mmCIF file of C-alpha atoms in Angstrom:
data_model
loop_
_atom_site.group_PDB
_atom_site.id
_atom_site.type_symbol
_atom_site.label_atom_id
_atom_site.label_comp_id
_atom_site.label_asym_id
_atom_site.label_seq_id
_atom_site.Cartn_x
_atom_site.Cartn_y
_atom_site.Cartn_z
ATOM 1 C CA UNK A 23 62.970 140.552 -16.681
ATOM 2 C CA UNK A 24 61.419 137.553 -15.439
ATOM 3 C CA UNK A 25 63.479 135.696 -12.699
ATOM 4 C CA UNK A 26 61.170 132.720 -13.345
ATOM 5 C CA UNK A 27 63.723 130.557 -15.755
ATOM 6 C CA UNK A 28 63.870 126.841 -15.089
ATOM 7 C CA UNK A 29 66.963 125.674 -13.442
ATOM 8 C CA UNK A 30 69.925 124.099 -15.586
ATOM 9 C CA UNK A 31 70.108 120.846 -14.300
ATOM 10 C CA UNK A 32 73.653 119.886 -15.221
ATOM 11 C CA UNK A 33 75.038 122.735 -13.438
ATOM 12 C CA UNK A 34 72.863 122.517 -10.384
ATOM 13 C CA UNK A 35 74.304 118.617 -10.357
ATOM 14 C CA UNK A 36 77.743 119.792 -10.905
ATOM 15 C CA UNK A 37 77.123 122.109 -7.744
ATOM 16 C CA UNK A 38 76.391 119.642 -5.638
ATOM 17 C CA UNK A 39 79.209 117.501 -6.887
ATOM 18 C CA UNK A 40 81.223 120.636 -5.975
ATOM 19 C CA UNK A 41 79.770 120.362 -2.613
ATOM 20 C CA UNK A 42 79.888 117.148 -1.759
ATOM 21 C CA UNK A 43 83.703 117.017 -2.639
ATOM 22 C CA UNK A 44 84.071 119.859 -0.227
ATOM 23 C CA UNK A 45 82.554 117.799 2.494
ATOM 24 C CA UNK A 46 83.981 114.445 1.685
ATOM 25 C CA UNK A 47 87.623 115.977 1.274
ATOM 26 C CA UNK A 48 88.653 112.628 -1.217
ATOM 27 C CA UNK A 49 86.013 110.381 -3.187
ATOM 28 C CA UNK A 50 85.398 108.399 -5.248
ATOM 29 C CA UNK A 51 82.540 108.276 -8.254
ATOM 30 C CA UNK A 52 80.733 105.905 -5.918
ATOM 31 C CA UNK A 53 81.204 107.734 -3.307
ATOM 32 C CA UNK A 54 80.069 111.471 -4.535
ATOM 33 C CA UNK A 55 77.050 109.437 -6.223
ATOM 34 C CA UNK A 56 76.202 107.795 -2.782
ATOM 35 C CA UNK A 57 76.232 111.339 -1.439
ATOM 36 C CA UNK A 58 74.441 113.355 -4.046
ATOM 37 C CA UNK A 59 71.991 110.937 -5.303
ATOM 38 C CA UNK A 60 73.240 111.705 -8.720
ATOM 39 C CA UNK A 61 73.305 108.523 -10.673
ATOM 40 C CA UNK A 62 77.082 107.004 -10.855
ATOM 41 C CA UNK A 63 77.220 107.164 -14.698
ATOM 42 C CA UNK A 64 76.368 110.923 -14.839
ATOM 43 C CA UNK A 65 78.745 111.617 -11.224
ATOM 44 C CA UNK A 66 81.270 110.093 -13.422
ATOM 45 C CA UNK A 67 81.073 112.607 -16.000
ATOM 46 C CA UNK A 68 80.607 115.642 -13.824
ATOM 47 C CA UNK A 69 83.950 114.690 -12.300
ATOM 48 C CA UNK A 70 85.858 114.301 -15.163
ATOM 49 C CA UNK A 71 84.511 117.500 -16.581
ATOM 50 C CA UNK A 72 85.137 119.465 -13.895
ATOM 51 C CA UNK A 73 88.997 117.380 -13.643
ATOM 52 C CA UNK A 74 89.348 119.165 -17.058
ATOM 53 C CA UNK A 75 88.531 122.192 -16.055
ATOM 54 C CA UNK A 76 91.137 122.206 -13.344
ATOM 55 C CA UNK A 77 88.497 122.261 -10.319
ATOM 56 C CA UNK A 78 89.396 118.754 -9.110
ATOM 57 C CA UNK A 79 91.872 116.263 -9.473
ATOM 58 C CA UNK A 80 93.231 112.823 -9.341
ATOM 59 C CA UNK A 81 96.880 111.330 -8.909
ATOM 60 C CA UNK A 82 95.333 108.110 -11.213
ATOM 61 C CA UNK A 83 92.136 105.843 -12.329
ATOM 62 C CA UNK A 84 92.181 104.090 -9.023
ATOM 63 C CA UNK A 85 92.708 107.091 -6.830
ATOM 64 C CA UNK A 86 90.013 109.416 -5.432
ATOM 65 C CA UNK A 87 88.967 112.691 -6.222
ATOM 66 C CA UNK A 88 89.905 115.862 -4.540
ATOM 67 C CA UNK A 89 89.406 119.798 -5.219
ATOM 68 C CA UNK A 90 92.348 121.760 -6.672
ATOM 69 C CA UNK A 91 93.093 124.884 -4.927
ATOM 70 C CA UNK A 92 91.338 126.182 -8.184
ATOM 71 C CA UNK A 93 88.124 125.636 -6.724
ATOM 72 C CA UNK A 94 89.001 128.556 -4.243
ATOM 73 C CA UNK A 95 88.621 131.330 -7.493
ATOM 74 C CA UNK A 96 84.757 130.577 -7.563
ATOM 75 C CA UNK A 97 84.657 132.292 -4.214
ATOM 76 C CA UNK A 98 87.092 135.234 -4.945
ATOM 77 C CA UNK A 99 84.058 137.959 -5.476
ATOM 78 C CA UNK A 100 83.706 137.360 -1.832
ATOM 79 C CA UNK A 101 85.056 139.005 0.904
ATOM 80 C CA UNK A 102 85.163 138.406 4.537
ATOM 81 C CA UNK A 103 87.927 140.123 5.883
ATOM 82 C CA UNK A 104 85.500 142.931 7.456
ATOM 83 C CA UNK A 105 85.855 141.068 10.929
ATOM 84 C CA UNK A 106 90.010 141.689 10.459
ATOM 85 C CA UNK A 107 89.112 145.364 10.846
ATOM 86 C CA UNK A 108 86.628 145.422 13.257
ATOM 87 C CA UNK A 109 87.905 143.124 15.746
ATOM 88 C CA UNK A 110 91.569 142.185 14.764
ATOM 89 C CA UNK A 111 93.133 145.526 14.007
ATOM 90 C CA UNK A 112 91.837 146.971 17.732
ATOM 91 C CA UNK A 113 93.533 143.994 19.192
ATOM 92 C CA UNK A 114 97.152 144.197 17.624
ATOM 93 C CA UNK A 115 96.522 147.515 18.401
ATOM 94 C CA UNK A 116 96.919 147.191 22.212
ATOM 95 C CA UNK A 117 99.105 144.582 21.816
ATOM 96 C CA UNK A 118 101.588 147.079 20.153
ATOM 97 C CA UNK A 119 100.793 149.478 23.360
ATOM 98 C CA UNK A 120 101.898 146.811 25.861
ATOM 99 C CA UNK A 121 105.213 145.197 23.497
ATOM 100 C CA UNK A 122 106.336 147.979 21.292
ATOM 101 C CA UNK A 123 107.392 145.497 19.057
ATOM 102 C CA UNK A 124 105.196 145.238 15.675
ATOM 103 C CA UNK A 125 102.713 142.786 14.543
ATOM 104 C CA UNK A 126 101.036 141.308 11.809
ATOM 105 C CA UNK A 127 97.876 139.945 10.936
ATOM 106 C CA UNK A 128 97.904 137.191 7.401
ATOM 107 C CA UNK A 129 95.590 135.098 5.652
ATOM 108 C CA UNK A 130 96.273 132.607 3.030
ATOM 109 C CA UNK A 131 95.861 133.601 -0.629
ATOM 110 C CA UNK A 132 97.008 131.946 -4.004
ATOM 111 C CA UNK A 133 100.421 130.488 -2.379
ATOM 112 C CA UNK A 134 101.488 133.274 -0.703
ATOM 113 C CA UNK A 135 100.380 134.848 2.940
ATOM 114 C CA UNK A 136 98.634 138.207 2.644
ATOM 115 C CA UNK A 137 99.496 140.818 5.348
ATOM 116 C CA UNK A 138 95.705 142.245 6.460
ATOM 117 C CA UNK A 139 96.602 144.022 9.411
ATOM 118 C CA UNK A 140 99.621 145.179 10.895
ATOM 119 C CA UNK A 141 100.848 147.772 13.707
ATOM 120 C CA UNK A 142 104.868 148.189 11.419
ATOM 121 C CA UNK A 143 102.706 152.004 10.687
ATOM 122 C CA UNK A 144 102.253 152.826 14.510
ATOM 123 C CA UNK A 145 104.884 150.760 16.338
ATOM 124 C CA UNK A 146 108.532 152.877 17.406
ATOM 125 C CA UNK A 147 110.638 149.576 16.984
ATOM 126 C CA UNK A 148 109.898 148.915 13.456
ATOM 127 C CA UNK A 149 112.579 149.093 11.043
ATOM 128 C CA UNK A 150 110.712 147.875 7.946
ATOM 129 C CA UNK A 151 107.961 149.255 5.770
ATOM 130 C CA UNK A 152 104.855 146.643 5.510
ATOM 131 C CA UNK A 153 101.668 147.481 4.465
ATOM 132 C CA UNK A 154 98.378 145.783 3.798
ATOM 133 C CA UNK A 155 97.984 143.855 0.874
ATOM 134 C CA UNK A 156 101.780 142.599 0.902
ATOM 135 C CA UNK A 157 102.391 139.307 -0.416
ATOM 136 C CA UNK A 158 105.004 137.469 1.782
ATOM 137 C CA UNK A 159 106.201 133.630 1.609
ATOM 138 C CA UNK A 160 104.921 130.590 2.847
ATOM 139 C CA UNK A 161 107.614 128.349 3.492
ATOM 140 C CA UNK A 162 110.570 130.673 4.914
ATOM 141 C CA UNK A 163 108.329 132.682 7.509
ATOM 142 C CA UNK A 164 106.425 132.005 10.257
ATOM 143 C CA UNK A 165 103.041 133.105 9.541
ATOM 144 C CA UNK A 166 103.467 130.946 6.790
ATOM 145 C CA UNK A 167 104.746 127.607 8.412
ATOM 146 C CA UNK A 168 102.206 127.906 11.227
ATOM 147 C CA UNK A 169 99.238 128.562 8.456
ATOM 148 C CA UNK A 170 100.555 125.336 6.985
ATOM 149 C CA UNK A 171 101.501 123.114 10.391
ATOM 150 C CA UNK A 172 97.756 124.373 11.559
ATOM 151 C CA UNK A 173 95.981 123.269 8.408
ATOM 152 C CA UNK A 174 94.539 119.924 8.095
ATOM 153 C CA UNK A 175 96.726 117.515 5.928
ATOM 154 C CA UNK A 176 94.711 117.713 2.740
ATOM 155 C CA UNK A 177 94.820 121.380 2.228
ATOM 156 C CA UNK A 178 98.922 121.552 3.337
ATOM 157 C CA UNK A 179 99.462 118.582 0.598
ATOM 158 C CA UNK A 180 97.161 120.593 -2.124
ATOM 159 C CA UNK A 181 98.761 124.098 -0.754
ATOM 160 C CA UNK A 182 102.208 122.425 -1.032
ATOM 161 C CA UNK A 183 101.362 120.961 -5.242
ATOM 162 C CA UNK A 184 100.309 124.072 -5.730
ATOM 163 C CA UNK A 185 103.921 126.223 -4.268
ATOM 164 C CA UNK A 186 105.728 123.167 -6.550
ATOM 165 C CA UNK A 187 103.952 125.008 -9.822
ATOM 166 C CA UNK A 188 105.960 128.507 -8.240
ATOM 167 C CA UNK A 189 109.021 129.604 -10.554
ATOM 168 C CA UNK A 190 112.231 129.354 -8.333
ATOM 169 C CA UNK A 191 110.313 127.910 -4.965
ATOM 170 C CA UNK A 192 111.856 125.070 -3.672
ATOM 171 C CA UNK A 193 110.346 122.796 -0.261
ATOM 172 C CA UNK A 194 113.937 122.730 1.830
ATOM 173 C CA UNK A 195 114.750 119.414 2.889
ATOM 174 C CA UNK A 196 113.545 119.838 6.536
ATOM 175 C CA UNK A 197 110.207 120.928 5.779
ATOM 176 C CA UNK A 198 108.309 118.624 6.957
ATOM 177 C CA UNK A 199 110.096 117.757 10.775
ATOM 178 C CA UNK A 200 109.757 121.409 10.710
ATOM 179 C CA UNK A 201 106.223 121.942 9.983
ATOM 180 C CA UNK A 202 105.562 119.189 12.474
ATOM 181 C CA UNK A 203 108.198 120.999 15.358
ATOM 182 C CA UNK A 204 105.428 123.771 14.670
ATOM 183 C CA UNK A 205 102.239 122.125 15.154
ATOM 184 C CA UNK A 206 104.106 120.398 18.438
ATOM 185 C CA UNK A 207 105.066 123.879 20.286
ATOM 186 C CA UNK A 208 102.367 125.596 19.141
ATOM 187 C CA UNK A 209 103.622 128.680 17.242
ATOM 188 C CA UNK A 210 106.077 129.073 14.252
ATOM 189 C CA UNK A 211 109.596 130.874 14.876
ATOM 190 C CA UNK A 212 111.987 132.710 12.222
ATOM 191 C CA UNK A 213 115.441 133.957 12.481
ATOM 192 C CA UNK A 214 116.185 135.898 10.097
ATOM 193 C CA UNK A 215 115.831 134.142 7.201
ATOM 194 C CA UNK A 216 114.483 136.319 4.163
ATOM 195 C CA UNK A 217 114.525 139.284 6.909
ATOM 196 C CA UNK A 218 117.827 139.228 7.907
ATOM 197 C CA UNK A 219 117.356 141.877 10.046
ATOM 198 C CA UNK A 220 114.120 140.970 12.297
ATOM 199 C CA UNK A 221 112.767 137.399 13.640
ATOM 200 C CA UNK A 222 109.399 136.415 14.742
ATOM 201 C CA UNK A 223 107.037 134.465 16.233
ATOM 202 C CA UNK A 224 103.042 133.491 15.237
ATOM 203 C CA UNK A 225 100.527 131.867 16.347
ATOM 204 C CA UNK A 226 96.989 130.534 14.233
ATOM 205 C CA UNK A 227 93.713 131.846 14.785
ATOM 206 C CA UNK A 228 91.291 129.492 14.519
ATOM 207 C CA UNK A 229 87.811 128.992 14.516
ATOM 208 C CA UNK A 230 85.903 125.776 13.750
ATOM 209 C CA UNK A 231 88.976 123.837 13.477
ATOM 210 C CA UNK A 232 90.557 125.800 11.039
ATOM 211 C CA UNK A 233 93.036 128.549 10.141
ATOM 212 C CA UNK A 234 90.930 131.957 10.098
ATOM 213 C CA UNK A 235 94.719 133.724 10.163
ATOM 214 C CA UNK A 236 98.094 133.567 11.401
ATOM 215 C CA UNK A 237 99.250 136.686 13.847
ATOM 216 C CA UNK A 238 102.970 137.574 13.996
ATOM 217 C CA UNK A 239 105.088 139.344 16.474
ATOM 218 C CA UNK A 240 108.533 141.008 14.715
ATOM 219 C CA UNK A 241 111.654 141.796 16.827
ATOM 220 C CA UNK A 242 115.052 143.101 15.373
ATOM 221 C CA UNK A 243 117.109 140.248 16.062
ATOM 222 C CA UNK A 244 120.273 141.607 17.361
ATOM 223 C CA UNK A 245 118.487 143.383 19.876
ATOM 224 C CA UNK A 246 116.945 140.582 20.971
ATOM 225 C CA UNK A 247 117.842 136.745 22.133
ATOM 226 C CA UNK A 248 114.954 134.683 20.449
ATOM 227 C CA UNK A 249 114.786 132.827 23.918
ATOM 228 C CA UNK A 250 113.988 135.925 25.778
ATOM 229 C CA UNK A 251 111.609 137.116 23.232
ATOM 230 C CA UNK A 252 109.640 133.813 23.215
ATOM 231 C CA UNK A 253 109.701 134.001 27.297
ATOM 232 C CA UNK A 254 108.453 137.372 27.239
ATOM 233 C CA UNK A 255 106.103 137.741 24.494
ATOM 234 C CA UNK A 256 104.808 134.204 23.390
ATOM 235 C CA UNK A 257 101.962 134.314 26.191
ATOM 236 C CA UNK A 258 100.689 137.807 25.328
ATOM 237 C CA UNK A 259 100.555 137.016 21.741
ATOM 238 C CA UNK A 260 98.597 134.032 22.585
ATOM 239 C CA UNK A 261 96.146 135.797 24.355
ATOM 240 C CA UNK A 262 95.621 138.224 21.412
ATOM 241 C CA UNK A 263 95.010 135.204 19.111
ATOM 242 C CA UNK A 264 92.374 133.714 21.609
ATOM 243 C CA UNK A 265 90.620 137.420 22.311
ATOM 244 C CA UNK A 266 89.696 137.726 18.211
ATOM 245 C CA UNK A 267 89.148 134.062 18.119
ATOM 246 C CA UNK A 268 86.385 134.899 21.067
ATOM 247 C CA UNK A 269 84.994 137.916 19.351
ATOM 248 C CA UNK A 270 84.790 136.087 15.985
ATOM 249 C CA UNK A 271 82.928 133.482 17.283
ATOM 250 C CA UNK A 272 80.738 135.959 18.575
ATOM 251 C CA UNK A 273 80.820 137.955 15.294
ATOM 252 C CA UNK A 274 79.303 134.809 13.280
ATOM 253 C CA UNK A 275 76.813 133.107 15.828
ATOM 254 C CA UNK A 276 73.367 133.217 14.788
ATOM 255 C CA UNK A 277 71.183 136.216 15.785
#
């Protein structure tokens, strides 16, 4: 078959509305028209097609445009979670040689945290079963609160709408002085919580400014004072987080 067919012009202009709302974060018809060089009648329409569709959205006439977390399902046929395996796993790995206690490794994912690594398989303290692929909560954990304290504003409002749409999920009244006790210290903490029987602490990995992943480390809590856990383990799980931040960067500079 010939791979010669002329281009459909409406959807290459609704790419690059696509794109230019990824770049601009919020705008306005003006605005993505200014950007794209599509004319304002025409960026208009684009929008409000693709605000039909679900992709992007609006709180009213005079407000600007933003992408819906719906946008994210046009990249779900690809995967980039080979680096987790290559240079993550190795790394929790020896951290687990060093503390004992288990770790995990989670990425964001349709509301929920996604474990992608973890050492619960290998490590002698354990006491729960987690595997890869296991959903686990946003809001009452700390890979989750430190995923969302780490993210920039726009994406922990949209991330937030989108947990409101979640049968039986409700944002606890302290969420946000929480969220922001996060970003402050640096790492998320939970005690108990929907574990009753383990805490933990995590820390962001980040590259380019934003959250690549969050990595956990699991204690059982009456075996442990959270202080002395924090003391003891916060700067070792820190250095993990920088050492795959390192080889990621390395992983994705150009040849």
């Amino acid at each position: 078959m010939s791979s010669d067919y002329p281009a459909v012009a409406g959807l290459v202009k609704g790419l690059q509305v696509l794109r230019a709302l990824n770049r601009l974060v919020e705008a306005t018809t003006a605005d993505v028209a200014e950007e794209t060089g599509i004319p304002r009648p025409t960026a208009h329409r684009l929008l409000e097609t693709l605000r039909k569709e679900g992709y992007v959205h609006r709180d009213s006439l005079r407000q600007p445009y933003r992408l819906t977390l719906m946008a994210r399902t046009l990249g779900e046929g690809y995967h980039d979670d080979d680096w987790i395996a290559d240079i993550a796993q190795p790394v929790i790995d020896e951290l687990r040689v060093r503390v004992l206690w288990p770790s995990d490794i989670a990425t964001y994912e349709h509301g929920h945290m996604v474990i992608r690594a973890t050492t619960h398989g290998t490590s002698p303290l354990s006491i729960e079963r987690v595997s890869r692929g296991r959903k686990i909560a946003m809001l009452d954990t700390a890979t989750g609160q430190t995923y969302l304290a780490f993210s920039p504003p726009p994406l922990r409002a949209a991330i937030l709408e989108s947990l409101d749409e979640f049968p039986g999920i409700q944002r606890p009244p302290y969420l946000e002085r929480s969220l922001k006790a996060t970003l402050e210290r640096g790492y998320g903490l939970r005690l108990r919580g929907s574990q009753p029987k383990t805490s933990s602490i995590a820390v962001p990995i980040m590259f380019e400014g934003k959250v690549l992943a969050c990595l956990n480390l699991n204690w059982i809590h009456r075996a442990l004072k959270s202080e002395i856990a924090i003391t003891r383990y916060l700067g070792q799980l820190r250095e993990a987080a920088l050492r795959i931040e390192v080889s990621y960067a390395r992983y994705h500079a150009p040849n």
